[in-house]
PDB file of C-alpha atoms in Angstrom:
ATOM      1  CA  MET W   1      72.499  46.562 154.479  1.00 46.00           C
ATOM      2  CA  LEU W   2      76.120  47.327 153.047  1.00 46.00           C
ATOM      3  CA  ASN W   3      77.313  45.785 156.286  1.00 54.00           C
ATOM      4  CA  VAL W   4      75.283  42.683 155.337  1.00 54.00           C
ATOM      5  CA  SER W   5      77.018  42.944 151.678  1.00 49.00           C
ATOM      6  CA  ASN W   6      80.707  44.090 152.634  1.00 55.00           C
ATOM      7  CA  ARG W   7      80.008  40.865 155.310  1.00 61.00           C
ATOM      8  CA  THR W   8      79.156  38.736 152.434  1.00 56.00           C
ATOM      9  CA  ALA W   9      81.696  39.302 150.287  1.00 56.00           C
ATOM     10  CA  THR W  10      84.599  39.161 153.212  1.00 60.00           C
ATOM     11  CA  PHE W  11      83.459  35.536 153.924  1.00 59.00           C
ATOM     12  CA  PHE W  12      83.072  34.730 150.332  1.00 58.00           C
ATOM     13  CA  ASN W  13      86.115  36.107 148.793  1.00 58.00           C
ATOM     14  CA  LYS W  14      88.908  36.293 152.092  1.00 58.00           C
ATOM     15  CA  GLU W  15      87.665  33.673 154.543  1.00 62.00           C
ATOM     16  CA  THR W  16      87.022  30.832 152.661  1.00 68.00           C
ATOM     17  CA  GLY W  17      88.123  31.695 149.074  1.00 68.00           C
ATOM     18  CA  LEU W  18      84.604  30.042 147.764  1.00 77.00           C
ATOM     19  CA  LEU W  19      82.893  32.138 145.132  1.00 83.00           C
ATOM     20  CA  PRO W  20      79.062  30.968 144.724  1.00 88.00           C
ATOM     21  CA  ASP W  21      78.841  28.987 141.331  1.00 91.00           C
ATOM     22  CA  LEU W  22      75.334  29.296 141.266  1.00 94.00           C
ATOM     23  CA  PHE W  23      72.116  31.661 142.623  1.00 95.00           C
ATOM     24  CA  VAL W  24      68.874  29.947 143.236  1.00 95.00           C
ATOM     25  CA  VAL W  25      65.972  32.477 144.401  1.00 94.00           C
ATOM     26  CA  SER W  26      62.563  31.926 145.110  1.00 90.00           C
ATOM     27  CA  PRO W  27      60.196  33.498 143.101  1.00 89.00           C
ATOM     28  CA  LEU W  28      58.409  35.419 145.950  1.00 86.00           C
ATOM     29  CA  ARG W  29      60.166  39.195 145.265  1.00 86.00           C
ATOM     30  CA  ARG W  30      61.492  39.681 148.870  1.00 85.00           C
ATOM     31  CA  ALA W  31      63.459  36.637 148.198  1.00 88.00           C
ATOM     32  CA  ILE W  32      65.438  37.852 144.915  1.00 92.00           C
ATOM     33  CA  GLN W  33      65.843  41.546 146.779  1.00 90.00           C
ATOM     34  CA  SER W  34      67.375  39.893 149.579  1.00 88.00           C
ATOM     35  CA  ALA W  35      69.848  38.313 147.962  1.00 90.00           C
ATOM     36  CA  LEU W  36      70.484  40.758 145.065  1.00 92.00           C
ATOM     37  CA  ILE W  37      70.956  42.859 148.654  1.00 88.00           C
ATOM     38  CA  SER W  38      73.160  40.467 149.829  1.00 85.00           C
ATOM     39  CA  PHE W  39      75.566  40.001 146.830  1.00 87.00           C
ATOM     40  CA  PRO W  40      75.659  42.895 144.733  1.00 87.00           C
ATOM     41  CA  HIS W  41      79.088  42.531 143.014  1.00 85.00           C
ATOM     42  CA  ASP W  42      77.750  39.361 141.841  1.00 89.00           C
ATOM     43  CA  ALA W  43      74.085  40.839 140.569  1.00 91.00           C
ATOM     44  CA  PRO W  44      72.811  39.485 137.250  1.00 93.00           C
ATOM     45  CA  LEU W  45      73.786  41.794 133.866  1.00 88.00           C
ATOM     46  CA  THR W  46      76.481  43.479 136.098  1.00 86.00           C
ATOM     47  CA  SER W  47      78.491  40.995 137.663  1.00 82.00           C
ATOM     48  CA  LEU W  48      82.085  40.244 135.918  1.00 80.00           C
ATOM     49  CA  SER W  49      81.913  36.788 137.205  1.00 83.00           C
ATOM     50  CA  GLY W  50      79.028  35.814 135.032  1.00 88.00           C
ATOM     51  CA  THR W  51      77.480  33.794 137.812  1.00 92.00           C
ATOM     52  CA  PRO W  52      74.141  32.054 136.817  1.00 95.00           C
ATOM     53  CA  TRP W  53      70.994  33.405 138.554  1.00 96.00           C
ATOM     54  CA  VAL W  54      68.072  30.642 138.788  1.00 97.00           C
ATOM     55  CA  CYS W  55      64.036  31.171 139.890  1.00 95.00           C
ATOM     56  CA  HIS W  56      63.214  27.970 141.472  1.00 93.00           C
ATOM     57  CA  PRO W  57      59.780  27.352 142.040  1.00 89.00           C
ATOM     58  CA  ALA W  58      60.195  24.883 144.568  1.00 89.00           C
ATOM     59  CA  CYS W  59      62.077  27.192 147.130  1.00 88.00           C
ATOM     60  CA  MET W  60      59.123  29.279 147.606  1.00 82.00           C
ATOM     61  CA  GLU W  61      57.000  29.325 151.077  1.00 72.00           C
ATOM     62  CA  GLN W  62      53.895  28.940 150.751  1.00 66.00           C
ATOM     63  CA  ALA W  63      52.919  28.701 154.216  1.00 48.00           C
ATOM     64  CA  ASN W  64      50.540  31.305 155.549  1.00 57.00           C
ATOM     65  CA  GLY W  65      49.208  33.135 152.239  1.00 56.00           C
ATOM     66  CA  ASN W  66      50.267  36.948 153.942  1.00 59.00           C
ATOM     67  CA  LYS W  67      50.182  39.759 150.985  1.00 56.00           C
ATOM     68  CA  SER W  68      53.657  39.592 150.876  1.00 56.00           C
ATOM     69  CA  GLU W  69      53.656  36.040 149.903  1.00 61.00           C
ATOM     70  CA  PHE W  70      51.569  36.750 146.577  1.00 67.00           C
ATOM     71  CA  VAL W  71      53.632  35.520 143.146  1.00 74.00           C
ATOM     72  CA  SER W  72      54.318  37.837 140.488  1.00 80.00           C
ATOM     73  CA  SER W  73      54.324  36.580 137.134  1.00 83.00           C
ATOM     74  CA  PRO W  74      57.371  35.231 135.534  1.00 88.00           C
ATOM     75  CA  GLU W  75      56.706  38.107 132.874  1.00 91.00           C
ATOM     76  CA  LEU W  76      56.661  40.729 135.826  1.00 91.00           C
ATOM     77  CA  LEU W  77      59.728  39.122 137.658  1.00 92.00           C
ATOM     78  CA  GLU W  78      62.041  39.267 134.584  1.00 94.00           C
ATOM     79  CA  GLU W  79      60.718  42.955 134.282  1.00 95.00           C
ATOM     80  CA  THR W  80      61.683  43.949 137.597  1.00 94.00           C
ATOM     81  CA  PHE W  81      64.803  41.603 137.947  1.00 95.00           C
ATOM     82  CA  PRO W  82      66.477  41.131 134.813  1.00 96.00           C
ATOM     83  CA  GLY W  83      68.949  38.593 134.402  1.00 95.00           C
ATOM     84  CA  ILE W  84      67.548  35.678 136.342  1.00 97.00           C
ATOM     85  CA  ASN W  85      66.527  32.748 134.540  1.00 96.00           C
ATOM     86  CA  TYR W  86      62.858  32.070 135.246  1.00 95.00           C
ATOM     87  CA  GLU W  87      62.596  29.215 132.811  1.00 94.00           C
ATOM     88  CA  LEU W  88      61.986  26.181 136.118  1.00 92.00           C
ATOM     89  CA  PHE W  89      59.137  29.098 137.160  1.00 89.00           C
ATOM     90  CA  ASN W  90      57.877  28.772 133.570  1.00 86.00           C
ATOM     91  CA  GLN W  91      57.325  25.192 132.813  1.00 87.00           C
ATOM     92  CA  SER W  92      55.740  24.592 136.655  1.00 83.00           C
ATOM     93  CA  LEU W  93      53.213  27.274 135.985  1.00 77.00           C
ATOM     94  CA  MET W  94      52.634  25.584 132.377  1.00 75.00           C
ATOM     95  CA  ARG W  95      52.160  22.044 134.382  1.00 73.00           C
ATOM     96  CA  GLY W  96      49.801  24.069 136.478  1.00 65.00           C
ATOM     97  CA  ASP W  97      51.239  23.864 139.457  1.00 65.00           C
ATOM     98  CA  VAL W  98      49.715  26.370 141.712  1.00 55.00           C
ATOM     99  CA  TYR W  99      50.779  29.216 143.374  1.00 59.00           C
ATOM    100  CA  ASN W 100      50.119  32.081 145.501  1.00 51.00           C
ATOM    101  CA  SER W 101      48.905  35.517 143.343  1.00 54.00           C
ATOM    102  CA  ASN W 102      47.142  38.265 143.455  1.00 50.00           C
ATOM    103  CA  GLU W 103      43.865  36.397 141.347  1.00 49.00           C
ATOM    104  CA  LYS W 104      43.686  33.641 143.240  1.00 48.00           C
ATOM    105  CA  VAL W 105      43.149  32.882 147.026  1.00 42.00           C
ATOM    106  CA  PRO W 106      46.049  32.705 148.560  1.00 44.00           C
ATOM    107  CA  LEU W 107      47.375  29.108 149.064  1.00 55.00           C
ATOM    108  CA  PHE W 108      48.293  26.939 152.358  1.00 64.00           C
ATOM    109  CA  GLU W 109      50.580  24.041 152.213  1.00 71.00           C
ATOM    110  CA  SER W 110      50.772  21.254 154.531  1.00 77.00           C
ATOM    111  CA  LYS W 111      54.290  20.637 156.313  1.00 83.00           C
ATOM    112  CA  ILE W 112      54.220  17.224 154.195  1.00 87.00           C
ATOM    113  CA  ASP W 113      53.958  19.346 151.125  1.00 83.00           C
ATOM    114  CA  LEU W 114      56.629  21.503 152.485  1.00 84.00           C
ATOM    115  CA  MET W 115      58.919  18.470 153.035  1.00 88.00           C
ATOM    116  CA  ASN W 116      58.273  16.993 149.952  1.00 89.00           C
ATOM    117  CA  ARG W 117      59.738  20.536 147.691  1.00 87.00           C
ATOM    118  CA  THR W 118      62.736  20.711 149.947  1.00 90.00           C
ATOM    119  CA  ASP W 119      63.453  17.307 149.565  1.00 93.00           C
ATOM    120  CA  ALA W 120      62.765  17.861 145.347  1.00 92.00           C
ATOM    121  CA  PHE W 121      64.828  20.776 145.541  1.00 93.00           C
ATOM    122  CA  LEU W 122      67.625  18.990 147.505  1.00 92.00           C
ATOM    123  CA  GLU W 123      67.476  16.436 144.479  1.00 94.00           C
ATOM    124  CA  TRP W 124      67.860  19.338 141.625  1.00 95.00           C
ATOM    125  CA  ILE W 125      70.541  20.388 143.756  1.00 94.00           C
ATOM    126  CA  LYS W 126      72.471  17.038 143.549  1.00 93.00           C
ATOM    127  CA  GLU W 127      72.255  16.809 140.013  1.00 94.00           C
ATOM    128  CA  ARG W 128      73.993  19.807 139.032  1.00 94.00           C
ATOM    129  CA  ASP W 129      77.393  20.419 138.321  1.00 93.00           C
ATOM    130  CA  GLU W 130      77.809  23.658 140.854  1.00 91.00           C
ATOM    131  CA  ARG W 131      79.908  22.998 143.881  1.00 88.00           C
ATOM    132  CA  VAL W 132      78.510  26.875 145.876  1.00 89.00           C
ATOM    133  CA  VAL W 133      75.234  27.481 145.666  1.00 91.00           C
ATOM    134  CA  VAL W 134      74.054  30.397 147.070  1.00 91.00           C
ATOM    135  CA  VAL W 135      69.976  29.865 147.794  1.00 91.00           C
ATOM    136  CA  SER W 136      67.734  32.494 148.522  1.00 90.00           C
ATOM    137  CA  SER W 137      64.224  31.938 150.054  1.00 87.00           C
ATOM    138  CA  HIS W 138      62.537  31.732 153.329  1.00 82.00           C
ATOM    139  CA  ALA W 139      62.529  31.092 157.179  1.00 80.00           C
ATOM    140  CA  THR W 140      60.086  28.277 156.904  1.00 81.00           C
ATOM    141  CA  TRP W 141      61.412  26.966 153.608  1.00 83.00           C
ATOM    142  CA  LEU W 142      64.894  27.006 154.759  1.00 84.00           C
ATOM    143  CA  GLN W 143      63.793  25.423 158.355  1.00 84.00           C
ATOM    144  CA  SER W 144      62.160  22.622 156.258  1.00 85.00           C
ATOM    145  CA  LEU W 145      65.594  22.059 154.369  1.00 87.00           C
ATOM    146  CA  CYS W 146      67.801  22.416 156.658  1.00 84.00           C
ATOM    147  CA  ALA W 147      65.597  20.510 159.506  1.00 82.00           C
ATOM    148  CA  PHE W 148      64.040  17.779 157.287  1.00 84.00           C
ATOM    149  CA  SER W 149      65.870  17.212 153.943  1.00 86.00           C
ATOM    150  CA  LEU W 150      69.410  17.685 155.241  1.00 83.00           C
ATOM    151  CA  GLN W 151      68.195  16.562 158.747  1.00 81.00           C
ATOM    152  CA  TYR W 152      71.096  19.030 159.988  1.00 73.00           C
ATOM    153  CA  GLU W 153      72.578  18.247 162.977  1.00 68.00           C
ATOM    154  CA  ASP W 154      75.296  20.451 165.013  1.00 63.00           C
ATOM    155  CA  SER W 155      76.246  20.802 167.976  1.00 57.00           C
ATOM    156  CA  ASP W 156      75.573  24.601 168.269  1.00 59.00           C
ATOM    157  CA  SER W 157      72.087  24.484 168.734  1.00 57.00           C
ATOM    158  CA  LYS W 158      71.613  28.183 167.166  1.00 58.00           C
ATOM    159  CA  ASN W 159      72.064  26.456 163.965  1.00 55.00           C
ATOM    160  CA  LEU W 160      69.142  24.762 164.979  1.00 62.00           C
ATOM    161  CA  GLU W 161      66.875  27.926 165.946  1.00 70.00           C
ATOM    162  CA  MET W 162      64.330  29.481 162.889  1.00 72.00           C
ATOM    163  CA  PHE W 163      65.960  31.410 160.651  1.00 74.00           C
ATOM    164  CA  LYS W 164      65.708  35.146 161.067  1.00 73.00           C
ATOM    165  CA  LYS W 165      64.808  37.859 158.716  1.00 71.00           C
ATOM    166  CA  GLY W 166      67.392  38.639 156.234  1.00 68.00           C
ATOM    167  CA  GLU W 167      69.697  35.980 158.313  1.00 70.00           C
ATOM    168  CA  MET W 168      72.517  33.852 155.882  1.00 71.00           C
ATOM    169  CA  ARG W 169      74.056  30.504 157.051  1.00 73.00           C
ATOM    170  CA  SER W 170      76.209  28.268 155.229  1.00 73.00           C
ATOM    171  CA  VAL W 171      75.971  24.457 155.454  1.00 77.00           C
ATOM    172  CA  GLY W 172      78.515  22.087 153.638  1.00 77.00           C
ATOM    173  CA  ILE W 173      76.489  19.072 151.754  1.00 80.00           C
ATOM    174  CA  LYS W 174      78.158  15.971 150.693  1.00 79.00           C
ATOM    175  CA  PHE W 175      76.006  13.720 148.347  1.00 80.00           C
ATOM    176  CA  SER W 176      76.878  10.271 148.436  1.00 76.00           C
TER     177      SER W 176
END
């Protein structure tokens, strides 16, 4: 994992000169852990840059109900991963949005629901001021974002393949 964080730091700092303005993570623990491992120098509460971290409920994969996809409460996430802003996640729970949890039957969602969430997330990003945004989510969600919401096309067919565990890709988006 140190190799991943070193490659990430090299890519953002030396190769592109781009530094993240915002980190957005899914409320699922494994996505938060992946982001923290990949960007240890930008971790909330310890980063000198103070780059904000936001937990966004629309980034959560809800597709197959595995135990690893149960959602912890915002309070438990805050205790485990302090410094991340859980306000959007809290607001979605107050609205009554349903998520996988240890107390509930695992939630399954349709592909249409997944695409609607990735579209809503893209609209949220579009309204923000940040220019370089790191998103840590899950393979199915990222595939939906790239293939459907962004209608991502690339001459390199490898970029259209399913995301692998821990895989990172960079995508440039120009909103019109």
